[in-house]
Coordinates of C-alpha atoms and ligand atoms in Angstrom, one line a residue:
M210 CA -21.7 39.2 -19.8
V211 CA -18.3 39.6 -18.2
L212 CA -17.9 35.8 -17.9
E213 CA -17.9 35.6 -21.7
K214 CA -14.7 37.7 -21.8
I215 CA -12.9 34.9 -20.1
Q216 CA -11.8 32.6 -22.9
K217 CA -8.6 31.3 -21.4
E218 CA -6.3 31.5 -18.4
N219 CA -5.1 35.0 -17.5
D220 CA -8.0 36.7 -19.4
I221 CA -9.3 37.8 -16.0
K222 CA -6.3 40.1 -15.7
S223 CA -7.6 42.3 -18.5
L224 CA -10.9 43.0 -16.8
L225 CA -11.6 46.4 -15.3
P226 CA -11.7 46.6 -11.5
E227 CA -15.4 47.3 -11.5
E228 CA -16.0 44.2 -13.7
L229 CA -14.6 41.8 -11.1
D230 CA -17.5 42.0 -8.7
V231 CA -19.9 41.4 -11.6
L232 CA -17.7 38.4 -12.6
A233 CA -18.0 36.9 -9.1
Q234 CA -21.8 37.2 -9.3
E235 CA -21.9 35.7 -12.8
I236 CA -19.7 32.8 -11.8
R237 CA -22.0 32.0 -8.8
A238 CA -25.1 32.2 -11.0
F239 CA -23.4 30.0 -13.7
L240 CA -22.4 27.4 -11.2
I241 CA -25.8 27.2 -9.5
D242 CA -27.5 26.9 -12.9
K243 CA -25.2 24.2 -14.2
I244 CA -24.9 22.1 -11.1
S245 CA -28.7 22.2 -10.6
K246 CA -28.8 20.3 -13.9
T247 CA -25.8 18.0 -13.8
G248 CA -25.3 17.6 -10.1
G249 CA -21.8 18.0 -8.6
H250 CA -20.1 19.8 -5.7
L251 CA -21.8 23.1 -5.1
A252 CA -21.3 24.5 -1.6
S253 CA -17.5 24.2 -1.7
N254 CA -17.3 25.9 -5.1
L255 CA -19.5 28.8 -4.1
G256 CA -17.2 29.4 -1.2
V257 CA -14.1 29.9 -3.2
V258 CA -15.2 32.1 -6.1
E259 CA -13.3 35.3 -4.9
L260 CA -10.3 33.2 -3.6
T261 CA -9.9 31.5 -7.0
M262 CA -10.3 34.9 -8.8
A263 CA -7.6 36.4 -6.5
L264 CA -5.2 33.5 -7.2
H265 CA -5.7 33.9 -10.9
L266 CA -5.1 37.6 -10.7
V267 CA -1.9 37.3 -8.6
F268 CA -0.3 34.2 -10.2
E269 CA 0.7 33.3 -13.8
L270 CA -0.9 30.1 -15.1
P271 CA 0.2 27.6 -16.3
E272 CA 3.8 28.6 -15.3
D273 CA 2.9 28.9 -11.7
K274 CA 1.5 25.7 -10.2
L275 CA -1.9 25.7 -8.5
I276 CA -2.9 22.5 -6.6
W277 CA -6.4 22.0 -5.3
D278 CA -6.7 19.7 -2.3
V279 CA -9.4 17.1 -2.9
G280 CA -10.1 19.1 -6.1
H281 CA -13.9 19.2 -5.7
Q282 CA -13.7 23.0 -5.3
S283 CA -11.9 23.6 -8.7
Y284 CA -15.0 24.6 -10.8
T285 CA -14.2 28.4 -10.8
H286 CA -10.6 27.5 -11.6
K287 CA -12.0 25.5 -14.6
L288 CA -14.1 28.5 -15.6
L289 CA -11.2 30.9 -15.5
T290 CA -9.1 28.6 -17.6
G291 CA -11.4 28.4 -20.6
R292 CA -13.5 25.4 -19.7
R293 CA -16.9 27.0 -19.6
E294 CA -18.3 24.7 -22.3
G295 CA -17.3 21.7 -20.3
F296 CA -19.9 22.3 -17.7
D297 CA -22.7 20.9 -19.8
E298 CA -20.9 17.5 -19.7
L299 CA -19.6 17.9 -16.1
R300 CA -18.8 14.5 -14.5
K301 CA -20.4 12.6 -17.4
F302 CA -18.7 9.8 -19.3
G303 CA -16.2 11.4 -21.7
G304 CA -17.0 14.9 -20.3
M305 CA -15.2 17.3 -18.1
S306 CA -14.1 15.9 -14.8
G307 CA -15.3 17.3 -11.5
F308 CA -11.7 17.3 -10.3
P309 CA -8.5 18.8 -11.6
K310 CA -6.9 16.6 -14.3
R311 CA -3.5 17.2 -15.8
G312 CA -4.8 15.6 -18.9
E313 CA -7.6 18.2 -19.2
S314 CA -5.6 21.4 -18.9
P315 CA -2.0 22.5 -18.4
C316 CA -3.4 24.8 -15.7
D317 CA -4.2 21.7 -13.6
A318 CA -0.9 21.1 -12.0
F319 CA -1.8 17.9 -10.1
D320 CA -4.6 15.4 -10.1
T321 CA -6.5 15.2 -6.8
G322 CA -9.6 13.5 -5.4
H323 CA -8.6 12.1 -2.1
S324 CA -7.9 14.6 0.6
S325 CA -4.8 16.1 2.2
T326 CA -2.4 15.5 -0.6
S327 CA -1.9 19.0 -1.8
I328 CA 0.9 20.1 0.5
S329 CA 3.0 17.0 -0.2
A330 CA 2.5 17.4 -4.0
G331 CA 3.2 21.1 -3.8
L332 CA 6.4 20.5 -1.9
G333 CA 7.5 18.0 -4.5
L334 CA 7.0 20.6 -7.2
V335 CA 9.0 23.1 -5.1
A336 CA 11.8 20.6 -4.7
A337 CA 11.8 19.9 -8.4
R338 CA 11.8 23.6 -9.2
N339 CA 14.8 24.2 -6.8
I340 CA 16.8 21.3 -8.2
Q341 CA 16.3 22.5 -11.7
G342 CA 17.0 26.1 -10.8
R343 CA 13.6 27.3 -12.1
D344 CA 11.6 30.1 -10.5
F345 CA 7.8 29.4 -10.8
N346 CA 5.5 29.7 -7.8
V347 CA 3.7 26.8 -6.2
V348 CA 0.4 27.3 -4.4
S349 CA -1.5 24.5 -2.6
V350 CA -5.1 25.3 -1.6
I351 CA -6.3 23.1 1.3
G352 CA -9.5 23.2 3.2
D353 CA -9.7 23.1 7.0
G354 CA -11.4 19.7 6.7
S355 CA -8.5 18.4 4.7
M356 CA -6.2 19.7 7.3
T357 CA -7.5 16.9 9.6
G358 CA -5.7 14.4 7.4
G359 CA -2.3 13.1 8.6
M360 CA -0.6 13.7 5.3
A361 CA -1.1 17.4 5.6
Y362 CA 1.0 17.4 8.8
E363 CA 3.6 15.1 7.4
A364 CA 4.1 17.6 4.6
L365 CA 4.0 20.7 6.9
N366 CA 6.6 19.0 9.0
N367 CA 8.8 18.9 5.9
A368 CA 7.9 22.2 4.4
A369 CA 10.4 24.3 6.4
H370 CA 13.3 22.3 4.8
Q371 CA 12.5 23.4 1.3
K372 CA 14.1 26.7 0.2
G373 CA 12.2 29.4 -1.7
S374 CA 8.6 30.4 -1.9
F375 CA 5.8 28.0 -1.3
V376 CA 2.3 29.3 -0.7
I377 CA -0.2 27.2 1.3
V378 CA -3.7 28.7 1.2
L379 CA -5.8 27.4 4.1
N380 CA -9.4 27.8 3.0
D381 CA -11.2 27.8 6.3
N382 CA -15.0 27.5 6.2
N383 CA -15.3 25.7 9.5
M384 CA -16.8 22.8 7.6
S385 CA -15.6 19.4 6.4
I386 CA -18.5 17.8 4.6
S387 CA -20.3 18.2 7.8
E388 CA -19.0 20.2 10.8
N389 CA -15.3 20.0 11.1
V390 CA -13.9 18.2 14.1
G391 CA -10.8 18.1 16.3
G392 CA -8.0 20.1 17.9
M393 CA -6.8 21.8 14.7
S394 CA -10.3 22.8 13.9
N395 CA -10.5 24.4 17.4
Y396 CA -7.2 26.1 17.0
L397 CA -8.3 27.6 13.6
S398 CA -11.6 28.7 15.2
G399 CA -9.5 30.5 17.8
L400 CA -7.7 32.4 15.1
R401 CA -10.9 33.0 13.2
T402 CA -13.1 34.2 15.9
A403 CA -10.6 36.1 17.9
D404 CA -11.4 39.6 16.6
V405 CA -10.9 41.0 20.0
Y406 CA -7.7 39.0 20.3
T407 CA -6.4 40.1 16.9
G408 CA -7.5 43.6 17.9
L409 CA -5.5 43.2 21.1
K410 CA -2.4 42.1 19.1
K411 CA -2.8 45.1 16.9
G412 CA -3.1 47.3 19.9
V413 CA 0.1 45.9 21.4
E414 CA 1.9 46.3 18.1
D415 CA 0.7 49.8 17.6
T416 CA 1.6 50.8 21.1
L417 CA 5.1 49.4 20.8
K418 CA 5.6 51.1 17.4
R419 CA 4.8 54.4 19.0
I420 CA 7.9 54.2 21.2
P421 CA 10.2 56.7 19.5
V422 CA 13.1 55.4 17.4
Q423 CA 13.2 51.9 18.9
G424 CA 9.5 51.0 18.5
E425 CA 9.5 49.5 15.0
K426 CA 12.7 47.7 15.9
I427 CA 11.2 46.1 19.0
V428 CA 8.2 44.9 17.0
Y429 CA 10.6 43.4 14.4
Q430 CA 12.7 41.7 17.0
I431 CA 9.7 40.2 18.8
R432 CA 8.4 38.9 15.5
K433 CA 11.8 37.2 14.9
T434 CA 12.0 35.6 18.4
K435 CA 10.6 32.3 19.4
S436 CA 9.6 33.7 22.8
G437 CA 6.1 33.5 24.3
I438 CA 5.9 37.3 24.0
K439 CA 5.7 36.9 20.3
Q440 CA 2.3 35.3 20.8
L441 CA 1.1 38.8 21.8
I442 CA 1.4 40.1 18.3
V443 CA 1.7 37.2 15.9
P444 CA -1.3 34.9 15.3
G445 CA -0.8 31.4 13.9
M446 CA 2.1 30.6 16.2
L447 CA 1.7 26.9 15.6
F448 CA 2.7 27.4 12.0
E449 CA 5.3 30.0 12.7
D450 CA 7.0 27.7 15.2
M451 CA 7.2 25.0 12.5
G452 CA 9.0 27.5 10.2
I453 CA 6.0 28.5 8.2
T454 CA 5.1 32.2 7.9
Y455 CA 1.5 32.7 8.9
L456 CA -0.5 35.5 7.1
G457 CA -4.1 36.2 8.0
P458 CA -6.8 35.5 8.8
V459 CA -8.2 37.3 5.8
D460 CA -11.8 37.7 4.6
G461 CA -12.1 35.2 1.7
H462 CA -14.9 37.1 0.0
N463 CA -13.0 40.4 -0.1
L464 CA -11.1 40.4 -3.4
K465 CA -8.9 43.4 -2.6
K466 CA -7.8 42.0 0.7
L467 CA -7.2 38.6 -0.8
I468 CA -5.0 40.1 -3.6
K469 CA -3.0 42.1 -1.1
V470 CA -2.2 39.1 1.1
L471 CA -1.5 36.7 -1.8
R472 CA 0.9 39.3 -3.2
E473 CA 2.7 39.4 0.1
A474 CA 2.8 35.6 0.3
K475 CA 4.2 35.5 -3.3
R476 CA 7.0 37.8 -2.3
M477 CA 8.1 35.6 0.6
D478 CA 11.2 33.5 0.1
R479 CA 9.9 30.7 2.4
P480 CA 6.8 28.5 3.0
T481 CA 3.9 30.8 3.9
L482 CA 0.4 29.8 5.0
V483 CA -2.4 32.2 4.1
H484 CA -5.4 31.7 6.3
V485 CA -8.5 32.6 4.3
L486 CA -12.0 32.6 5.9
T487 CA -14.8 31.7 3.5
K488 CA -18.4 30.7 3.8
K489 CA -19.4 27.4 2.3
G490 CA -22.4 27.8 -0.1
K491 CA -21.8 31.6 -0.3
G492 CA -24.5 33.3 -2.4
Y493 CA -27.1 30.6 -2.5
A494 CA -29.3 30.5 0.6
P495 CA -30.2 26.8 0.6
A496 CA -26.5 25.9 0.4
E497 CA -25.5 28.4 3.0
E498 CA -28.1 27.0 5.3
N499 CA -27.3 23.4 4.6
P500 CA -23.8 23.2 3.2
A501 CA -23.6 19.4 4.0
K502 CA -26.5 18.7 1.7
F503 CA -25.0 20.8 -1.1
H504 CA -21.5 19.5 -0.6
G505 CA -22.0 17.0 -3.4
T506 CA -25.5 17.0 -4.8
G507 CA -27.7 15.5 -7.5
P508 CA -29.7 17.8 -9.8
F509 CA -31.9 20.2 -7.7
S510 CA -34.5 22.9 -8.1
I511 CA -32.9 26.3 -7.9
E512 CA -36.1 27.9 -6.5
T513 CA -36.7 25.5 -3.7
G514 CA -33.3 23.8 -3.1
E515 CA -35.1 20.5 -3.3
V516 CA -32.8 17.7 -4.6
Q517 CA -34.4 15.3 -7.1
N518 CA -34.9 12.0 -5.3
G519 CA -34.5 8.5 -6.5
S520 CA -37.2 5.9 -6.2
G521 CA -37.5 6.3 -2.4
K522 CA -36.2 2.8 -1.9
D523 CA -33.6 2.2 0.8
S524 CA -30.0 2.3 -0.3
Y525 CA -27.5 -0.2 1.0
T526 CA -26.1 2.6 3.2
N527 CA -29.6 3.1 4.8
V528 CA -30.0 -0.5 5.5
F529 CA -26.5 -0.5 7.2
S530 CA -27.4 2.6 9.1
K531 CA -30.7 1.2 10.5
V532 CA -29.4 -2.3 11.3
L533 CA -26.3 -1.0 13.1
C534 CA -28.4 1.2 15.3
D535 CA -30.6 -1.8 16.1
I536 CA -27.6 -3.8 17.0
G537 CA -26.3 -1.0 19.1
K538 CA -29.4 -1.0 21.3
N539 CA -28.7 -4.6 22.6
N540 CA -24.9 -4.5 22.5
D541 CA -23.2 -1.7 24.3
K542 CA -19.8 -2.9 23.2
V543 CA -20.5 -1.7 19.7
V544 CA -18.8 1.6 18.8
A545 CA -18.9 3.3 15.4
I546 CA -16.1 5.3 13.7
T547 CA -16.2 7.5 10.7
A548 CA -13.5 9.5 8.9
A549 CA -15.5 12.6 8.3
M550 CA -18.3 10.8 6.5
A551 CA -21.1 10.4 9.0
D552 CA -23.8 11.3 6.5
G553 CA -22.3 9.4 3.5
T554 CA -21.9 6.2 5.5
G555 CA -25.2 6.5 7.4
L556 CA -23.4 6.5 10.7
N557 CA -25.2 9.8 11.5
R558 CA -28.1 7.7 12.8
F559 CA -25.8 5.8 15.2
A560 CA -24.3 9.1 16.3
K561 CA -27.7 10.4 17.3
C562 CA -28.7 7.2 19.1
F563 CA -25.4 6.6 20.9
P564 CA -23.3 9.8 20.9
Q565 CA -21.0 8.3 23.5
R566 CA -20.1 5.4 21.3
F567 CA -19.7 7.3 18.1
F568 CA -16.4 8.9 16.8
D569 CA -15.8 11.2 13.9
V570 CA -12.0 11.3 13.6
G571 CA -11.8 13.7 10.7
I572 CA -10.5 12.8 7.3
A573 CA -8.1 10.4 8.9
E574 CA -8.6 6.9 7.6
E575 CA -5.2 5.6 8.8
H576 CA -5.9 6.9 12.3
A577 CA -9.5 5.5 12.1
L578 CA -8.3 2.0 11.6
T579 CA -5.6 2.0 14.2
F580 CA -7.9 3.8 16.6
A581 CA -10.4 1.0 16.0
A582 CA -7.7 -1.6 16.7
G583 CA -7.1 0.1 20.0
L584 CA -10.7 0.1 20.9
A585 CA -10.9 -3.6 20.0
A586 CA -7.8 -4.3 22.1
G587 CA -9.6 -2.5 24.9
G588 CA -12.6 -4.9 24.7
M589 CA -15.0 -3.0 22.4
K590 CA -16.5 -4.0 19.1
P591 CA -15.5 -1.3 16.7
V592 CA -17.3 -0.8 13.4
V593 CA -15.4 1.5 11.0
A594 CA -17.5 2.6 8.1
L595 CA -15.8 4.2 5.1
Y596 CA -15.8 4.2 1.4
S597 CA -13.9 1.6 -0.4
S598 CA -11.6 4.0 -2.2
F599 CA -10.7 5.9 1.0
L600 CA -9.9 2.6 2.8
Q601 CA -7.0 2.3 0.4
R602 CA -5.3 4.9 2.7
A603 CA -5.4 2.6 5.6
F604 CA -3.9 -0.5 4.0
D605 CA -0.9 -0.8 6.4
Q606 CA -3.1 -0.1 9.5
T607 CA -5.4 -2.9 8.4
I608 CA -2.5 -5.3 8.1
H609 CA -0.2 -4.1 10.9
D610 CA -2.6 -3.0 13.6
I611 CA -5.7 -5.0 13.0
C612 CA -4.9 -8.3 11.2
M613 CA -1.6 -9.1 12.8
Q614 CA -3.2 -8.9 16.2
N615 CA -6.3 -10.6 14.9
L616 CA -8.4 -8.0 16.5
P617 CA -12.2 -8.0 16.1
V618 CA -12.7 -4.9 14.0
M619 CA -15.5 -4.8 11.5
I620 CA -14.8 -2.7 8.4
A621 CA -18.0 -1.6 6.6
V622 CA -16.8 -1.0 3.1
D623 CA -19.4 1.3 1.5
R624 CA -19.3 2.5 -2.1
A625 CA -17.6 -0.7 -3.2
G626 CA -17.6 -1.3 -6.9
L627 CA -18.1 1.4 -9.5
V628 CA -19.3 4.7 -8.0
G629 CA -19.8 6.7 -11.2
N630 CA -19.4 10.4 -11.7
D631 CA -16.6 11.1 -9.3
G632 CA -14.4 9.0 -11.5
E633 CA -11.1 7.2 -11.2
T634 CA -10.2 8.5 -7.8
H635 CA -13.4 7.3 -6.2
Q636 CA -14.1 4.0 -7.8
G637 CA -14.1 1.3 -5.2
V638 CA -12.6 -1.5 -7.2
F639 CA -9.5 -2.6 -5.4
D640 CA -10.8 -3.7 -1.9
L641 CA -11.4 -7.3 -2.7
S642 CA -7.9 -7.7 -3.9
F643 CA -6.1 -5.7 -1.1
L644 CA -8.2 -7.1 1.7
S645 CA -8.2 -10.7 0.6
M646 CA -4.4 -10.9 0.6
I647 CA -4.2 -10.1 4.3
P648 CA -3.9 -13.1 6.7
N649 CA -6.7 -13.3 9.3
M650 CA -9.0 -11.1 7.3
T651 CA -12.5 -12.3 6.3
V652 CA -14.2 -10.6 3.4
L653 CA -17.8 -10.9 2.5
S654 CA -20.5 -9.2 0.4
P655 CA -24.3 -9.4 0.3
K656 CA -26.5 -10.1 -2.7
N657 CA -29.5 -8.0 -1.5
R658 CA -30.8 -5.9 1.3
W659 CA -31.8 -8.8 3.6
E660 CA -28.5 -10.5 3.2
L661 CA -26.7 -7.2 4.1
A662 CA -28.7 -7.1 7.3
D663 CA -27.9 -10.7 8.1
M664 CA -24.2 -10.1 7.3
I665 CA -23.9 -7.0 9.5
R666 CA -25.2 -9.1 12.5
F667 CA -22.8 -11.9 11.5
C668 CA -19.9 -9.5 11.4
V669 CA -20.6 -7.9 14.7
E670 CA -20.7 -11.3 16.3
Y671 CA -17.5 -12.5 14.6
N672 CA -14.4 -12.5 16.7
G673 CA -11.7 -11.3 14.2
P674 CA -11.0 -8.8 11.5
I675 CA -13.9 -8.8 9.0
A676 CA -14.7 -6.6 6.0
L677 CA -18.2 -6.3 4.6
R678 CA -18.4 -4.7 1.2
Y679 CA -21.5 -3.2 -0.4
P680 CA -22.1 -0.7 -3.2
R681 CA -23.5 2.7 -3.6
G682 CA -27.2 3.1 -4.4
E683 CA -30.4 1.3 -4.0
A684 CA -30.4 -2.0 -2.2
F685 CA -31.4 -4.9 -4.4
E686 CA -34.8 -6.3 -3.4
G687 CA -34.7 -9.4 -5.6
M688 CA -33.8 -13.0 -4.6
G689 CA -35.7 -12.5 -1.3
E690 CA -36.7 -16.1 -1.4
F691 CA -33.1 -17.1 -0.7
R692 CA -32.2 -16.3 2.9
A693 CA -30.2 -19.3 4.2
P694 CA -28.4 -18.5 7.5
I695 CA -24.8 -17.1 7.0
V696 CA -22.3 -19.9 7.7
Y697 CA -18.6 -18.9 8.0
G698 CA -16.8 -19.4 4.7
K699 CA -19.8 -21.0 2.9
S700 CA -21.3 -19.9 -0.4
E701 CA -25.0 -20.1 -1.2
I702 CA -26.2 -22.3 -4.1
L703 CA -29.2 -20.6 -5.6
Y704 CA -29.9 -23.0 -8.5
E705 CA -28.0 -26.1 -9.0
E706 CA -27.7 -27.6 -12.5
E707 CA -24.7 -28.8 -14.5
N708 CA -22.0 -27.9 -17.0
I709 CA -21.8 -24.2 -16.4
A710 CA -21.6 -22.6 -12.9
L711 CA -22.0 -18.9 -12.5
M712 CA -20.5 -17.5 -9.2
F713 CA -21.1 -13.9 -8.4
V714 CA -19.9 -11.6 -5.6
G715 CA -22.4 -9.4 -3.8
H716 CA -24.3 -6.8 -5.9
M717 CA -23.4 -8.6 -9.1
A718 CA -26.4 -10.8 -8.1
E719 CA -28.9 -9.1 -10.4
L720 CA -26.6 -9.1 -13.4
A721 CA -25.7 -12.8 -12.8
E722 CA -29.3 -13.8 -12.5
S723 CA -30.1 -12.1 -15.8
V724 CA -27.1 -13.8 -17.5
R725 CA -28.3 -17.1 -16.2
N726 CA -31.9 -16.5 -17.4
E727 CA -30.5 -15.7 -20.9
L728 CA -28.3 -18.8 -21.0
K729 CA -31.3 -20.9 -19.9
A730 CA -33.4 -19.3 -22.6
T731 CA -30.7 -20.2 -25.1
G732 CA -30.8 -23.9 -24.0
Y733 CA -27.8 -24.0 -21.6
S734 CA -28.0 -25.4 -18.1
C735 CA -26.5 -23.2 -15.5
T736 CA -25.8 -23.3 -11.8
L737 CA -26.0 -20.0 -9.9
V738 CA -23.9 -19.5 -6.8
N739 CA -23.8 -16.5 -4.5
A740 CA -20.2 -16.5 -3.3
R741 CA -21.0 -14.6 0.0
F742 CA -17.4 -15.0 1.2
V743 CA -14.5 -13.9 -0.9
K744 CA -12.2 -14.8 1.8
P745 CA -12.0 -17.6 2.9
L746 CA -12.8 -19.1 -0.4
D747 CA -15.4 -21.9 -0.3
T748 CA -13.0 -24.5 -1.6
K749 CA -15.4 -27.3 -0.7
L750 CA -17.9 -25.8 -3.1
L751 CA -15.4 -25.7 -5.9
E752 CA -14.6 -29.3 -5.4
H753 CA -18.3 -30.1 -5.4
L754 CA -18.8 -28.1 -8.6
S755 CA -16.0 -29.8 -10.3
K756 CA -18.0 -33.1 -10.4
E757 CA -20.8 -31.9 -12.6
H758 CA -19.5 -28.8 -14.2
R759 CA -16.8 -27.9 -16.8
L760 CA -16.9 -24.2 -16.8
V761 CA -17.0 -21.8 -13.8
V762 CA -17.7 -18.2 -14.5
T763 CA -16.9 -15.6 -11.8
I764 CA -18.5 -12.1 -11.8
E765 CA -17.3 -9.3 -9.5
E766 CA -17.1 -5.6 -9.6
N767 CA -13.5 -5.4 -8.6
V768 CA -10.2 -5.5 -10.6
L769 CA -9.5 -8.9 -11.9
T770 CA -6.0 -8.9 -10.5
G771 CA -6.1 -10.5 -7.1
G772 CA -9.9 -10.5 -7.0
F773 CA -12.4 -13.3 -6.5
G774 CA -11.9 -14.8 -9.9
S775 CA -8.2 -14.9 -9.6
Q776 CA -8.4 -16.6 -6.2
V777 CA -10.8 -19.2 -7.7
L778 CA -8.4 -19.7 -10.6
S779 CA -5.4 -20.2 -8.4
F780 CA -7.2 -22.7 -6.1
V781 CA -8.6 -24.7 -9.0
S782 CA -5.2 -24.8 -10.6
E783 CA -3.4 -25.8 -7.4
A784 CA -6.0 -28.4 -6.5
N785 CA -5.9 -29.7 -10.1
L786 CA -9.6 -29.6 -10.4
P787 CA -11.1 -30.4 -13.9
L788 CA -12.6 -26.9 -14.3
H789 CA -12.1 -24.1 -16.7
I790 CA -12.4 -20.6 -15.2
C791 CA -13.6 -17.5 -16.9
S792 CA -13.3 -14.4 -14.7
I793 CA -15.4 -11.4 -15.4
G794 CA -14.5 -8.1 -13.6
I795 CA -12.7 -4.9 -14.1
P796 CA -9.7 -4.9 -16.4
D797 CA -6.2 -3.7 -15.4
E798 CA -7.0 0.0 -16.0
F799 CA -8.5 3.0 -14.1
V800 CA -12.2 3.4 -14.8
E801 CA -13.1 6.9 -15.6
Q802 CA -16.2 8.9 -14.6
G803 CA -19.7 8.4 -15.9
N804 CA -23.0 6.9 -15.1
V805 CA -22.4 3.4 -13.6
D806 CA -24.5 1.7 -16.3
V807 CA -22.5 3.4 -19.0
L808 CA -19.3 2.4 -17.3
R809 CA -20.4 -1.2 -17.0
R810 CA -21.2 -1.2 -20.7
E811 CA -17.8 0.3 -21.5
I812 CA -15.9 -2.4 -19.7
G813 CA -18.2 -5.3 -20.8
L814 CA -19.8 -5.9 -17.4
E815 CA -23.2 -6.3 -19.0
K816 CA -25.5 -9.1 -19.9
P817 CA -25.1 -9.5 -23.7
V818 CA -21.3 -9.4 -23.6
I819 CA -21.1 -11.8 -20.7
V820 CA -23.6 -14.2 -22.2
Q821 CA -21.7 -14.3 -25.5
R822 CA -18.4 -14.8 -23.7
I823 CA -19.7 -17.7 -21.8
I824 CA -21.2 -19.3 -24.9
D825 CA -17.8 -18.9 -26.7
E826 CA -15.8 -20.3 -23.8
Y827 CA -18.1 -23.2 -23.4
A828 CA -17.9 -24.0 -27.1
K829 CA -14.1 -24.0 -26.9
I830 CA -14.2 -26.5 -24.0
L831 CA -16.5 -28.8 -25.9
D832 CA -14.2 -28.6 -28.9
R833 CA -11.2 -29.7 -26.9
Ligands
LIG79 C1 -9.1 10.5 1.9 C2 -10.4 11.1 1.7 N1 -11.4 10.8 2.6 C3 -12.6 11.3 2.4 C4 -12.9 12.2 1.4 C5 -14.3 12.7 1.2 N2 -14.3 14.2 1.2 C6 -14.4 14.9 0.1 S1 -14.4 16.5 0.5 C7 -14.4 16.3 2.1 C8 -14.4 17.4 3.1 C9 -13.3 18.4 2.7 O1 -13.4 19.5 3.6 P1 -12.5 20.7 3.3 O2 -11.2 20.3 3.0 O3 -12.7 21.7 4.4 O4 -13.2 21.3 2.0 P2 -14.5 22.1 1.8 O5 -15.4 21.2 1.0 O6 -15.1 22.5 3.1 O7 -14.2 23.3 1.0 C10 -14.4 14.9 2.4 C11 -14.4 14.3 3.7 C12 -11.9 12.4 0.5 N3 -12.0 13.1 -0.6 N4 -10.7 11.8 0.7

């Protein structure tokens, strides 16, 4: 096997030319085999096999710096840098990350996970290189989907100012997770599909060059000018006009052509964008046919392409998807916005039912929130659905454009809490803190599928900024007997006893209930409260609890700093209530990748640890 000859970075350079094609095939077979077992990002990785090989053949790692935007497509890079063994434990707790990690290899120049950061990070490395008088190359590889994110343009806008070489590889497969959207995507399509056009350019160039003596000079002069005539022979004018040399488009599955164009880019003494055309899912028919399904996948059958399914129960996302469509039928003010995640957030259903009222804005969370604010100012009821960790991007827009104007925007915060195998970059564990601190914002979270449905309806009716957070995965079907109407700012008491009160946020319901059962079995009495609202805090309830209780335990899947527990604590302290508070949540550290149950065990968010902690805390109180 040729792949076995690759033990570390740069080993690829010792392969014979005829071995390279075999290597590409072996890499594809390897990735399909491994990802079919572990799950992971398949389609994007199959698309960049030759591109990654070419980059490794042209550049020197780890001296040269290679940055992968989002980073989900870095599997071949990991294989070529001696991490083949890691694929058995890909994305598992303690195993190899599915994203580049500086801590994992010196060949990973920058950690990524969220999109559109690679050009900024690359420019930073270029600036650092220039200041220190060093001479390594910097290459940022960014997908056309990630080019819809604002940061990419902010960085491009800056790029021309930096001296020396900087290679931006635009990996254009015409896809984000689903079809790519927007003006830039159209522009790239123009460059991509204009064979005739590029042919015409070539024709003009060739004809000019044939003019004796002066021909070559004229072509050179035209290339140098800023005039419209330049458009006749230079594609990628948009980039050229920004001071970035454009090379391409080049077939991203033709290794020889890739090597040639990358060498040319490497020689340039200025920022250069290499436009590479690839096919997402290349080499595996089910992924080529349905790249969105195989963007990120669970384990699947290689023969049929069937992905192993869960229990068949509805996820929280499915419930949201169905209920919002239902609401949309009777309320034509409701509009839905996604930032390139129509499938993931379940808004694809709304898009089908109400195409006029659905917007995919690309990977542009900041824009999504301000756009929603505009829609709300214009009299609509916007619902922005995004993942908790990506909402982090739009913190200022939420404050400045939505909350300051008190606009009725509903933010559906999906994948809140621990998400698992994507790791640190994707855990949704900060939203309760950063949303609760904003004036005018309301934050709530459901205990089960029925409460999610009720809360969605409540949020759509509510006339102000409101964020509804729910987690990844199957919607809880327990506690169905408790379905009191949602009342603004009011918690829900499920069982009322005395001494110890357990207050949980949203999907911590199941865990909290099992903790209470265990405490009861051990002889303690315990009140159980579904917080429902994290903001505003139900202060009346805390005052009420203070009469018959001594210990209040809060449980949330959010960082403790600024979360529900810390708000309870600060109110109880200010109001001088005779209550002790024990807050259970995520400690002040980034939570790595792994199965969610394993992660909960690691951070002590599990029944035995919590029960023991409560028993100990309560004993201390009694001792005082
Ligand atoms: C800020 C942010 N929003 C959303 C995502 C989710 N996401 C991961 S990959 C991806 C599509 C990326 O498309 P592209 O850059 O073209 O890469 P491809 O997978 O097509 O190679 C999206 C939307 C993300 N990683 N970061």
